[in-house]
Tab-separated table of C-alpha atoms and ligand atoms in Angstrom:
chain	number	residue	atom	x	y	z
A	9	MET	CA	-14.203	21.714	11.717
A	10	LYS	CA	-17.754	23.579	11.253
A	11	LYS	CA	-19.401	24.923	14.334
A	12	PRO	CA	-21.720	22.786	16.606
A	13	THR	CA	-25.499	23.559	15.441
A	14	PHE	CA	-27.409	21.763	17.991
A	15	SER	CA	-30.110	21.511	15.903
A	16	ALA	CA	-31.532	18.536	15.479
A	17	ALA	CA	-32.444	18.172	19.240
A	18	LEU	CA	-32.053	21.545	20.501
A	19	PRO	CA	-36.286	22.540	21.690
A	20	SER	CA	-35.095	25.019	23.409
A	21	LYS	CA	-32.847	28.126	23.584
A	22	ASP	CA	-32.739	28.396	26.788
A	23	ARG	CA	-30.292	25.399	27.346
A	24	GLU	CA	-26.866	25.881	27.460
A	25	TYR	CA	-25.565	22.451	26.410
A	26	PRO	CA	-27.787	19.722	23.954
A	27	ARG	CA	-29.867	17.423	25.236
A	28	TYR	CA	-29.303	13.443	24.095
A	29	GLN	CA	-31.392	13.145	21.137
A	30	ALA	CA	-31.079	9.266	19.558
A	31	TYR	CA	-30.505	8.092	16.253
A	32	SER	CA	-31.663	5.575	14.661
A	33	LEU	CA	-32.899	2.842	12.174
A	34	HIS	CA	-36.506	4.507	12.905
A	35	ASN	CA	-35.709	8.574	13.123
A	36	PHE	CA	-32.294	8.635	11.023
A	37	ARG	CA	-33.659	10.252	7.870
A	38	LYS	CA	-34.451	13.317	10.103
A	39	ILE	CA	-31.096	14.350	10.637
A	40	PRO	CA	-30.773	17.260	9.273
A	41	GLN	CA	-27.266	16.559	8.521
A	42	LEU	CA	-28.444	13.676	5.736
A	43	LYS	CA	-29.551	15.793	3.291
A	44	ARG	CA	-25.958	15.511	2.002
A	45	LEU	CA	-26.308	11.812	1.148
A	46	SER	CA	-27.977	10.685	-1.854
A	47	GLU	CA	-30.963	8.769	-2.049
A	48	GLU	CA	-28.925	5.753	-2.390
A	49	GLN	CA	-27.089	6.140	0.299
A	50	ILE	CA	-29.760	6.325	2.654
A	51	PHE	CA	-31.215	3.310	1.217
A	52	ASP	CA	-27.078	1.856	1.918
A	53	ILE	CA	-27.580	2.734	5.610
A	54	GLU	CA	-31.033	1.134	5.794
A	55	VAL	CA	-29.690	-1.685	3.882
A	56	VAL	CA	-26.279	-2.570	6.123
A	57	GLY	CA	-29.042	-1.061	9.539
A	58	ASN	CA	-31.317	-4.001	9.454
A	59	VAL	CA	-28.742	-6.472	9.952
A	60	PHE	CA	-25.606	-4.867	12.293
A	61	PRO	CA	-26.874	-2.168	15.003
A	62	PHE	CA	-27.360	0.936	14.072
A	63	LYS	CA	-27.089	4.032	16.831
A	64	THR	CA	-25.683	7.639	16.486
A	65	ASN	CA	-26.768	10.780	18.434
A	66	ASN	CA	-26.741	14.605	17.914
A	67	TYR	CA	-23.309	15.108	19.590
A	68	VAL	CA	-21.944	13.001	17.313
A	69	VAL	CA	-23.845	14.461	14.143
A	70	ASP	CA	-23.442	17.884	15.401
A	71	GLU	CA	-20.034	17.496	17.456
A	72	LEU	CA	-17.950	15.104	15.452
A	73	ILE	CA	-18.511	14.542	12.308
A	74	ASN	CA	-17.166	16.730	9.912
A	75	TRP	CA	-20.233	16.215	7.195
A	76	ASP	CA	-17.677	18.031	4.344
A	77	GLU	CA	-15.720	14.339	4.318
A	78	VAL	CA	-18.753	12.001	4.131
A	79	PRO	CA	-19.307	9.365	3.522
A	80	HIS	CA	-14.899	9.258	3.970
A	81	ASP	CA	-15.314	11.386	7.116
A	82	PRO	CA	-13.590	8.119	10.218
A	83	ILE	CA	-15.879	9.549	12.940
A	84	PHE	CA	-19.374	8.862	9.910
A	85	VAL	CA	-17.699	5.401	9.274
A	86	LEU	CA	-17.386	4.862	13.079
A	87	THR	CA	-21.440	5.137	13.668
A	88	PHE	CA	-23.441	5.120	10.693
A	89	PRO	CA	-23.980	1.428	8.771
A	90	GLN	CA	-21.115	1.431	5.773
A	91	LYS	CA	-22.518	-0.381	2.435
A	92	GLU	CA	-19.519	-2.896	2.377
A	93	MET	CA	-19.339	-4.198	5.932
A	94	LEU	CA	-22.025	-6.480	4.181
A	95	GLN	CA	-20.584	-8.989	1.755
A	96	PRO	CA	-22.166	-8.373	-1.735
A	97	HIS	CA	-24.316	-11.526	-1.760
A	98	HIS	CA	-25.846	-10.493	2.394
A	99	TYR	CA	-26.298	-6.819	0.742
A	100	ARG	CA	-27.922	-7.118	-2.642
A	101	GLU	CA	-30.642	-10.153	-0.040
A	102	MET	CA	-31.635	-7.451	1.920
A	103	ALA	CA	-31.882	-4.850	-0.579
A	104	LYS	CA	-34.584	-7.339	-2.391
A	105	ILE	CA	-36.570	-7.938	1.076
A	106	LEU	CA	-36.849	-3.873	1.452
A	107	ARG	CA	-37.695	-3.512	-1.933
A	108	SER	CA	-39.994	-5.837	-2.047
A	109	GLY	CA	-41.776	-3.723	1.284
A	110	ALA	CA	-41.111	-7.134	2.882
A	111	ASP	CA	-43.208	-6.701	6.584
A	112	PRO	CA	-40.693	-6.371	10.162
A	113	GLU	CA	-40.964	-10.271	10.541
A	114	LYS	CA	-39.963	-11.056	7.018
A	115	ILE	CA	-36.948	-8.582	7.419
A	116	ASN	CA	-36.319	-9.981	10.522
A	117	ARG	CA	-35.810	-13.487	9.989
A	118	ALA	CA	-33.738	-12.557	6.897
A	119	ALA	CA	-31.380	-10.134	9.211
A	120	ASN	CA	-31.106	-13.143	11.454
A	121	ARG	CA	-29.786	-16.155	8.312
A	122	ILE	CA	-27.146	-13.348	7.877
A	123	ARG	CA	-26.244	-12.549	11.073
A	124	ALA	CA	-26.098	-16.063	12.212
A	125	GLN	CA	-23.465	-16.317	9.074
A	126	LEU	CA	-21.292	-13.402	10.670
A	127	ASN	CA	-19.787	-15.347	13.764
A	128	PRO	CA	-22.066	-13.797	16.203
A	129	HIS	CA	-19.625	-15.482	18.869
A	130	PRO	CA	-15.928	-15.015	18.556
A	131	ALA	CA	-13.052	-17.167	21.391
A	132	GLY	CA	-16.240	-18.668	23.257
A	133	GLN	CA	-17.858	-15.612	24.690
A	134	MET	CA	-20.614	-17.433	25.789
A	135	GLU	CA	-19.479	-21.240	27.075
A	136	HIS	CA	-16.521	-19.892	28.776
A	137	ASN	CA	-15.888	-17.901	31.623
A	138	VAL	CA	-18.488	-17.691	33.279
A	139	PRO	CA	-17.922	-18.855	37.075
A	140	GLU	CA	-21.002	-20.504	39.439
A	141	LEU	CA	-21.209	-19.826	43.262
A	142	GLU	CA	-22.779	-22.444	44.717
A	143	GLY	CA	-23.292	-24.160	41.999
A	144	ARG	CA	-25.233	-21.162	40.679
A	145	LYS	CA	-24.255	-19.648	36.864
A	146	LEU	CA	-23.273	-15.963	37.418
A	147	THR	CA	-24.200	-14.812	33.997
A	148	GLY	CA	-22.854	-10.834	34.865
A	149	ILE	CA	-19.623	-12.244	35.278
A	150	GLN	CA	-16.715	-13.087	33.453
A	151	HIS	CA	-13.204	-14.221	35.553
A	152	LYS	CA	-11.062	-15.090	32.463
A	153	TYR	CA	-7.376	-13.460	33.911
A	154	ARG	CA	-6.642	-13.523	37.169
A	155	GLU	CA	-6.355	-10.361	38.370
A	156	THR	CA	-9.498	-9.099	36.642
A	157	VAL	CA	-13.551	-9.772	36.775
A	158	LEU	CA	-15.438	-8.168	34.222
A	159	PHE	CA	-18.880	-7.810	35.839
A	160	PHE	CA	-21.310	-6.596	33.028
A	161	PRO	CA	-24.176	-4.541	35.365
A	162	ASN	CA	-28.101	-5.150	33.963
A	163	GLN	CA	-29.023	-1.423	32.683
A	164	GLY	CA	-25.401	-0.944	31.433
A	165	GLN	CA	-26.014	-3.388	28.602
A	166	THR	CA	-26.318	-0.067	25.839
A	167	CYS	CA	-24.830	2.535	24.760
A	168	HIS	CA	-24.759	6.466	23.956
A	169	ALA	CA	-24.415	5.787	20.326
A	170	TYR	CA	-22.849	2.151	18.755
A	171	CYS	CA	-19.039	1.469	16.801
A	172	THR	CA	-20.174	-1.004	13.718
A	173	PHE	CA	-16.991	-2.063	14.307
A	174	CYS	CA	-18.635	-3.749	17.034
A	175	PHE	CA	-17.642	-7.397	18.644
A	176	ARG	CA	-20.896	-6.583	20.546
A	177	TRP	CA	-23.549	-6.314	17.752
A	178	PRO	CA	-25.355	-9.734	18.993
A	179	GLN	CA	-26.569	-8.553	22.107
A	180	PHE	CA	-27.770	-5.100	20.644
A	181	VAL	CA	-29.593	-6.829	17.606
A	182	GLY	CA	-30.814	-8.776	20.222
A	183	ILE	CA	-29.862	-12.448	19.111
A	184	ASP	CA	-27.995	-12.303	22.926
A	185	GLU	CA	-31.136	-11.732	24.554
A	186	TRP	CA	-28.593	-9.883	26.720
A	187	LYS	CA	-27.640	-13.111	28.896
A	188	PHE	CA	-24.379	-11.415	30.251
A	189	ALA	CA	-26.630	-9.331	32.639
A	190	MET	CA	-26.280	-9.430	35.862
A	191	LYS	CA	-28.272	-7.120	38.597
A	192	GLU	CA	-27.150	-8.877	41.704
A	193	THR	CA	-24.309	-6.690	43.400
A	194	ASP	CA	-24.238	-9.109	46.265
A	195	LEU	CA	-23.444	-11.917	44.635
A	196	LEU	CA	-20.555	-9.898	42.486
A	197	VAL	CA	-19.416	-8.843	46.228
A	198	GLU	CA	-19.685	-12.366	47.431
A	199	TYR	CA	-17.268	-13.706	44.519
A	200	LEU	CA	-14.950	-11.091	45.115
A	201	ARG	CA	-14.624	-12.188	48.778
A	202	ARG	CA	-14.245	-16.559	47.668
A	203	HIS	CA	-11.499	-15.447	45.265
A	204	PRO	CA	-8.823	-13.298	46.651
A	205	GLU	CA	-6.689	-13.315	43.786
A	206	ALA	CA	-8.751	-11.244	42.171
A	207	SER	CA	-7.557	-7.223	42.333
A	208	ASP	CA	-9.676	-5.499	39.713
A	209	VAL	CA	-12.914	-5.708	38.496
A	210	LEU	CA	-14.302	-3.808	35.104
A	211	PHE	CA	-17.178	-3.375	34.850
A	212	THR	CA	-18.721	-3.509	30.848
A	213	GLY	CA	-21.434	-3.741	29.151
A	214	GLY	CA	-22.156	-2.182	26.422
A	215	ASP	CA	-21.820	1.090	28.747
A	216	PRO	CA	-22.093	0.840	31.722
A	217	LEU	CA	-22.086	4.421	32.222
A	218	ILE	CA	-25.010	4.733	30.390
A	219	MET	CA	-27.005	4.179	33.513
A	220	SER	CA	-28.080	6.832	35.741
A	221	PRO	CA	-25.514	7.766	38.546
A	222	ARG	CA	-27.392	6.774	40.764
A	223	LEU	CA	-27.625	3.147	39.980
A	224	LEU	CA	-24.095	2.882	39.264
A	225	ALA	CA	-23.547	4.038	42.652
A	226	GLY	CA	-25.650	1.554	44.029
A	227	TYR	CA	-23.069	-0.763	42.393
A	228	LEU	CA	-19.870	0.817	43.471
A	229	GLU	CA	-21.218	2.070	47.118
A	230	ALA	CA	-21.530	-2.176	47.703
A	231	LEU	CA	-18.266	-2.668	46.712
A	232	LEU	CA	-17.031	0.372	48.744
A	233	GLU	CA	-18.988	-0.907	51.946
A	234	ALA	CA	-18.053	-4.835	51.715
A	235	ASP	CA	-14.696	-3.537	52.522
A	236	LEU	CA	-13.001	-6.238	50.344
A	237	PRO	CA	-9.214	-5.834	51.095
A	238	ASN	CA	-7.706	-7.561	47.601
A	239	LEU	CA	-10.188	-4.909	45.677
A	240	GLN	CA	-7.438	-2.139	44.228
A	241	ASN	CA	-8.642	-1.385	41.248
A	242	ILE	CA	-12.008	-0.746	39.864
A	243	ARG	CA	-12.396	0.237	36.276
A	244	LEU	CA	-15.561	0.948	34.242
A	245	GLY	CA	-15.351	0.462	30.681
A	246	THR	CA	-17.207	3.506	28.789
A	247	LYS	CA	-17.713	4.742	25.455
A	248	ALA	CA	-19.271	7.820	26.748
A	249	LEU	CA	-16.134	10.614	26.471
A	250	GLY	CA	-16.051	9.602	22.884
A	251	TYR	CA	-20.097	9.171	22.469
A	252	TRP	CA	-21.496	11.763	24.960
A	253	PRO	CA	-19.487	14.100	27.195
A	254	TYR	CA	-22.225	15.965	28.336
A	255	LYS	CA	-22.932	12.613	30.395
A	256	PHE	CA	-19.855	14.137	33.140
A	257	PHE	CA	-20.732	17.980	33.197
A	258	ALA	CA	-24.197	18.581	31.656
A	259	ASP	CA	-26.808	15.591	32.131
A	260	PRO	CA	-28.641	15.607	35.146
A	261	GLY	CA	-27.076	13.505	37.683
A	262	ALA	CA	-23.721	14.899	36.712
A	263	GLU	CA	-22.639	16.094	39.611
A	264	GLU	CA	-23.345	13.330	41.112
A	265	LEU	CA	-21.560	11.401	39.101
A	266	LEU	CA	-18.046	12.993	40.055
A	267	ALA	CA	-18.832	13.169	43.519
A	268	LEU	CA	-19.000	9.058	43.250
A	269	PHE	CA	-16.532	9.110	41.590
A	270	GLU	CA	-14.515	11.361	44.233
A	271	LYS	CA	-16.019	8.738	47.060
A	272	VAL	CA	-14.384	6.124	45.390
A	273	ALA	CA	-10.788	7.491	44.809
A	274	ARG	CA	-11.027	8.751	48.443
A	275	SER	CA	-11.399	5.024	49.614
A	276	GLY	CA	-8.242	4.540	48.973
A	277	LYS	CA	-9.243	2.289	45.731
A	278	HIS	CA	-7.969	3.237	42.902
A	279	LEU	CA	-10.847	4.578	39.929
A	280	ALA	CA	-9.887	3.691	36.206
A	281	ILE	CA	-12.209	5.744	33.161
A	282	MET	CA	-10.766	3.384	30.423
A	283	ALA	CA	-11.923	5.153	27.566
A	284	HIS	CA	-12.353	3.942	23.856
A	285	PHE	CA	-11.087	7.002	21.546
A	286	SER	CA	-10.984	5.683	18.076
A	287	HIS	CA	-9.738	9.112	16.522
A	288	TYR	CA	-8.421	12.229	17.335
A	289	ARG	CA	-11.522	13.906	16.636
A	290	GLU	CA	-13.046	12.476	19.707
A	291	LEU	CA	-10.441	14.043	22.000
A	292	SER	CA	-11.060	17.432	19.625
A	293	THR	CA	-14.597	19.053	21.343
A	294	PRO	CA	-14.813	21.509	24.142
A	295	ALA	CA	-17.680	19.128	25.576
A	296	VAL	CA	-14.952	16.531	25.774
A	297	ARG	CA	-12.482	18.488	27.032
A	298	LYS	CA	-13.621	19.692	29.369
A	299	ALA	CA	-16.006	15.713	30.834
A	300	ILE	CA	-11.874	15.054	31.237
A	301	ARG	CA	-10.252	18.162	32.851
A	302	LYS	CA	-14.006	17.285	36.012
A	303	ILE	CA	-13.219	13.363	35.831
A	304	LYS	CA	-9.408	14.366	36.445
A	305	GLN	CA	-10.345	16.354	39.541
A	306	THR	CA	-12.251	13.768	41.034
A	307	GLY	CA	-8.801	11.691	41.888
A	308	ALA	CA	-9.404	9.058	38.822
A	309	GLU	CA	-7.657	8.275	36.116
A	310	ILE	CA	-8.548	7.966	32.358
A	311	ARG	CA	-6.872	5.084	30.028
A	312	THR	CA	-7.849	4.373	27.046
A	313	GLN	CA	-7.858	2.039	24.416
A	314	SER	CA	-9.369	1.250	20.444
A	315	PRO	CA	-9.330	-1.502	17.711
A	316	VAL	CA	-6.957	-0.557	15.400
A	317	LEU	CA	-9.879	0.012	12.749
A	318	ARG	CA	-9.243	0.217	8.315
A	319	HIS	CA	-11.702	3.188	7.262
A	320	ILE	CA	-11.653	4.638	10.567
A	321	ASN	CA	-7.552	4.906	12.244
A	322	ALA	CA	-5.442	2.338	10.360
A	323	ASP	CA	-2.305	4.320	9.969
A	324	ALA	CA	0.545	5.600	12.168
A	325	GLN	CA	-0.194	9.596	11.959
A	326	THR	CA	-3.714	8.972	13.380
A	327	TRP	CA	-2.181	6.802	15.766
A	328	ALA	CA	0.545	9.056	17.075
A	329	LYS	CA	-1.970	11.829	16.878
A	330	MET	CA	-4.046	10.555	19.202
A	331	TRP	CA	-1.628	9.140	21.634
A	332	LYS	CA	-0.224	12.915	21.861
A	333	GLU	CA	-3.484	14.573	22.750
A	334	GLN	CA	-4.355	11.808	25.286
A	335	VAL	CA	-1.035	12.119	26.969
A	336	ARG	CA	-1.617	16.542	26.643
A	337	LEU	CA	-5.481	16.106	27.833
A	338	GLY	CA	-3.648	13.767	30.993
A	339	CYS	CA	-5.339	10.499	29.648
A	340	ILE	CA	-3.210	7.242	29.619
A	341	PRO	CA	-2.294	5.278	26.509
A	342	TYR	CA	-3.349	1.919	27.240
A	343	TYR	CA	-4.688	-1.107	24.207
A	344	MET	CA	-4.555	-0.728	20.853
A	345	PHE	CA	-6.403	-4.437	19.792
A	346	VAL	CA	-7.295	-6.194	16.602
A	347	VAL	CA	-10.452	-5.873	15.722
A	348	ARG	CA	-12.263	-9.695	16.184
A	349	ASP	CA	-13.347	-12.297	13.871
A	350	THR	CA	-17.022	-11.276	14.276
A	351	GLY	CA	-19.490	-9.031	12.108
A	352	ALA	CA	-18.118	-6.501	9.712
A	353	GLN	CA	-13.952	-7.727	10.504
A	354	HIS	CA	-13.485	-7.833	6.506
A	355	TYR	CA	-14.402	-4.539	6.963
A	356	PHE	CA	-12.412	-2.974	9.244
A	357	GLY	CA	-10.124	-5.547	9.947
A	358	VAL	CA	-5.958	-5.295	9.521
A	359	PRO	CA	-4.029	-7.859	8.787
A	360	LEU	CA	-1.359	-8.236	11.885
A	361	VAL	CA	1.928	-7.151	10.357
A	362	GLU	CA	0.353	-3.918	9.133
A	363	ALA	CA	-1.042	-3.460	12.183
A	364	TRP	CA	2.409	-3.470	14.433
A	365	HIS	CA	4.198	-2.058	12.032
A	366	ILE	CA	1.057	0.775	12.548
A	367	PHE	CA	1.770	0.522	16.648
A	368	ARG	CA	6.068	0.500	15.725
A	369	LYS	CA	5.811	3.593	13.614
A	370	ALA	CA	3.150	5.766	15.883
A	371	TYR	CA	5.670	4.248	19.250
A	372	GLN	CA	8.014	5.834	17.371
A	373	MET	CA	6.663	9.251	16.727
A	374	VAL	CA	5.873	9.841	20.103
A	375	SER	CA	7.971	10.416	23.638
A	376	GLY	CA	8.778	7.997	26.718
A	377	ILE	CA	5.469	9.098	28.752
A	378	SER	CA	2.564	8.164	25.496
A	379	ARG	CA	4.284	4.446	25.198
A	380	THR	CA	2.306	3.386	27.432
A	381	ALA	CA	0.019	1.943	25.125
A	382	ARG	CA	0.815	-2.042	24.581
A	383	GLY	CA	-0.802	-3.422	21.119
A	384	PRO	CA	-1.330	-4.740	18.320
A	385	SER	CA	-3.551	-7.002	20.514
A	386	MET	CA	-6.156	-10.237	20.153
A	387	SER	CA	-8.503	-10.878	22.344
A	388	CYS	CA	-8.833	-14.342	22.227
A	389	GLY	CA	-9.874	-17.598	23.391
A	390	PRO	CA	-6.026	-18.355	25.263
A	391	GLY	CA	-5.345	-15.258	26.445
A	392	LYS	CA	-4.473	-11.477	24.924
A	393	VAL	CA	-1.757	-11.894	22.220
A	394	GLN	CA	0.213	-9.108	21.613
A	395	VAL	CA	1.940	-8.866	18.168
A	396	LEU	CA	6.176	-7.841	18.966
A	397	GLY	CA	7.194	-7.743	15.927
A	398	VAL	CA	8.833	-9.893	12.857
A	399	SER	CA	11.949	-11.087	12.982
A	400	GLU	CA	14.165	-13.239	10.817
A	401	VAL	CA	15.673	-16.876	12.751
A	402	ASN	CA	18.371	-18.890	11.023
A	403	GLU	CA	16.906	-17.484	8.124
A	404	GLU	CA	13.055	-18.776	8.946
A	405	LYS	CA	11.243	-14.948	8.854
A	406	VAL	CA	8.850	-15.411	11.938
A	407	MET	CA	6.307	-13.273	13.532
A	408	VAL	CA	7.151	-13.043	17.621
A	409	LEU	CA	4.161	-12.889	19.715
A	410	ARG	CA	3.811	-12.966	23.418
A	411	MET	CA	0.484	-13.327	26.108
A	412	LEU	CA	0.001	-10.196	27.519
A	413	GLN	CA	-3.437	-12.012	29.722
A	414	GLY	CA	-3.616	-15.767	29.569
A	415	ARG	CA	-6.318	-18.022	30.648
A	416	ASN	CA	-3.420	-19.343	32.632
A	417	PRO	CA	-1.293	-17.144	34.135
A	418	ALA	CA	1.628	-19.168	33.654
A	419	TRP	CA	1.540	-17.732	29.592
A	420	VAL	CA	1.835	-14.636	30.461
A	421	ASN	CA	5.120	-13.116	28.863
A	422	ARG	CA	6.360	-16.120	27.341
A	423	PRO	CA	7.526	-15.269	23.305
A	424	PHE	CA	6.313	-17.891	20.788
A	425	PHE	CA	7.185	-17.463	17.461
A	426	ALA	CA	4.219	-18.069	14.239
A	427	GLN	CA	4.938	-18.171	10.503
A	428	TYR	CA	5.129	-14.948	8.797
A	429	ASP	CA	2.463	-14.733	6.960
A	430	PRO	CA	1.283	-11.106	6.394
A	431	GLU	CA	-2.760	-11.962	4.985
A	432	ALA	CA	-3.201	-13.447	8.915
A	433	ILE	CA	-5.594	-11.230	10.719
A	434	TRP	CA	-6.278	-13.308	13.822
A	435	LEU	CA	-4.390	-15.951	15.701
A	436	ASP	CA	-6.323	-18.944	13.893
A	437	ASP	CA	-4.994	-18.348	11.304
A	438	LEU	CA	-1.371	-18.184	11.920
A	439	GLN	CA	1.316	-21.533	11.623
A	440	PRO	CA	3.781	-22.095	14.277
A	441	ALA	CA	7.273	-20.991	13.334
A	442	PHE	CA	10.296	-23.688	13.207
A	443	GLY	CA	8.438	-27.054	11.927
A	444	LYS	CA	6.143	-27.085	15.097
A	445	GLU	CA	2.115	-28.688	15.237
A	446	ARG	CA	1.217	-26.389	18.273
A	447	PHE	CA	1.866	-23.329	20.263
A	448	PHE	CA	3.030	-24.302	23.284
A	449	PHE	CA	-0.320	-22.966	24.706
A	450	GLU	CA	-2.471	-25.254	23.076
A	451	GLU	CA	-1.976	-28.668	25.115
A	452	GLU	CA	-4.182	-27.284	27.236
A	453	PHE	CA	-6.461	-25.239	24.455
A	454	PRO	CA	-6.558	-25.658	20.956
A	455	LEU	CA	-7.414	-23.623	18.393
A	456	PRO	CA	-9.972	-24.053	15.696
A	457	ARG	CA	-7.628	-24.159	12.965
A	458	ALA	CA	-9.898	-24.574	10.206
A	459	ARG	CA	-11.842	-21.633	10.008
A	460	LYS	CA	-12.627	-19.597	6.707
A	461	PHE	CA	-14.662	-17.278	8.120
A	462	ARG	CA	-12.643	-14.204	7.038
A	463	HIS	CA	-13.378	-15.185	3.166
A	464	GLY	CA	-17.165	-14.918	4.035
A	465	ALA	CA	-18.414	-18.766	4.267
A	466	ALA	CA	-20.297	-19.469	7.451
A	467	SER	CA	-18.258	-21.177	10.140
A	468	LEU	CA	-19.638	-25.186	11.586
A	469	LYS	CA	-20.733	-23.635	14.320
A	470	SER	CA	-22.369	-20.026	12.521
A	471	ALA	CA	-24.121	-22.880	10.614
A	472	GLU	CA	-25.952	-24.708	13.736
A	473	ALA	CA	-26.523	-20.623	14.968
A	474	ALA	CA	-28.228	-19.998	11.652
A	475	LYS	CA	-30.742	-23.231	11.970
A	476	THR	CA	-32.007	-21.934	15.227
A	477	LEU	CA	-32.129	-18.576	14.038
A	478	SER	CA	-34.498	-18.761	11.543
B	339	PLP	C1	-8.812	-7.280	28.552
B	339	PLP	C2	-9.224	-8.601	29.445
B	339	PLP	C3	-9.346	-8.112	30.173
B	339	PLP	C4	-8.186	-7.014	31.369
B	339	PLP	O1	-7.203	-6.780	31.144
B	339	PLP	P1	-5.885	-5.935	31.895
B	339	PLP	O2	-4.698	-6.315	31.615
B	339	PLP	O3	-6.308	-6.525	33.322
B	339	PLP	O4	-6.948	-5.431	31.279
B	339	PLP	C5	-9.996	-8.955	31.346
B	339	PLP	N1	-10.871	-9.851	31.074
B	339	PLP	C6	-11.211	-10.180	29.651
B	339	PLP	C7	-11.280	-10.978	29.412
B	339	PLP	C8	-10.496	-8.919	28.950
B	339	PLP	O5	-10.192	-9.345	27.651
B	340	SF4	S1	-18.615	1.549	22.901
B	340	SF4	FE1	-17.939	-0.177	22.880
B	340	SF4	S2	-19.380	-1.508	23.635
B	340	SF4	FE2	-20.899	0.227	22.876
B	340	SF4	S3	-21.138	-0.096	20.203
B	340	SF4	FE3	-19.037	0.700	20.677
B	340	SF4	S4	-17.547	-1.048	20.871
B	340	SF4	FE4	-19.284	-1.530	21.186
């Protein structure tokens, strides 16, 4: 790989590390490396970037992307909008509007029309799982699985760069108006106090580590001071190690951040950094390695996760290399996800059977201590469903599945069977095996089976959403 240049964003030569510089639709043409792209390629970015969120930064551009491999470079695909992410007719619609020089309002209306057809709210995210406290809806909390409470701090609703596959894309383009977000720490503490079954709180977003260390300290210290006996694990879900590792040792407040980690770890709670890494390239720079070292020195643990993504990491070698590298650096592989049924799933999606082959082959290539990863796993309505594999029972070819997490805790770890379907990409594409009509959990939680979304047609729900958006 090329040596980092820091050319784009370093205003002065007296700074050892680059200063964060975000690039999005309004300024990405200033990225020096873009000279390597044709006008047509740049226009494609603009077309797709008007529908899906687009943000990258100088670390991603200067240190992660190998511009010799663009447009096929995995990190380029990970952060720059790709033409094929839109269905051809949506692409044509948006391209035509941009070429006509339409005003921003008209562009936005067209964008919302297209977005509404891309299943912006999969798995009932918005309706289910929002708990209440004395009749008040806690919109910043999701409590779906008994042990783990998700918390969406108000100031953590963006990221250092955006992944092109991200299922949170509706909140980044403003459809959701940060509906999840919440700032009241007191309510979180009170909620955890009243739910002694919850042992974990997982800060998520966006990226909670986009917050200033001082703000984050406000949340974490409140949790420590509350002295909740049930709270064992505090997790921070973040892509900062992948997209802006300078956060941990060079940015203003880096020392404060590490001191905060140390304080949590010393308090007797387990602090887990849940790091998203989608490719081993993200583990290769001096900056990320230094950040990992610094975090580990505080006593915090780093666990890693990513979806399996076409055009980025959809092969076993990439996963095996990534897991090995993570373990060597002291991180613990945790989940391999399957991309969910939203946005550009047709572009990034990998069928369940193929994802299982990738998982299995990668698993075979690494030693036992790298086999802490579980997957491939779908986060769907009833729970996190893992594809255990393909097998044959009484001459019927079946897929064996189990829940790693369940809306009903009694569902967890109970194997179940679906008809073999090499094209299925999501749980509701699957049919129960052995002539059964429903999966065992469907008495409580029926699946919406008439879904047409993966062929690009709008679902009923999305059509309704389209009405309210346009
Ligand atoms: C994945 C997930 C969690 C965390 O589950 P663990 O198995 O504890 O890692 C919690 N809530 C939701 C909604 C999730 O999707
Ligand atoms: S870092 Fe996570 S939340 Fe942010 S864009 Fe990527 S996948 Fe989405």
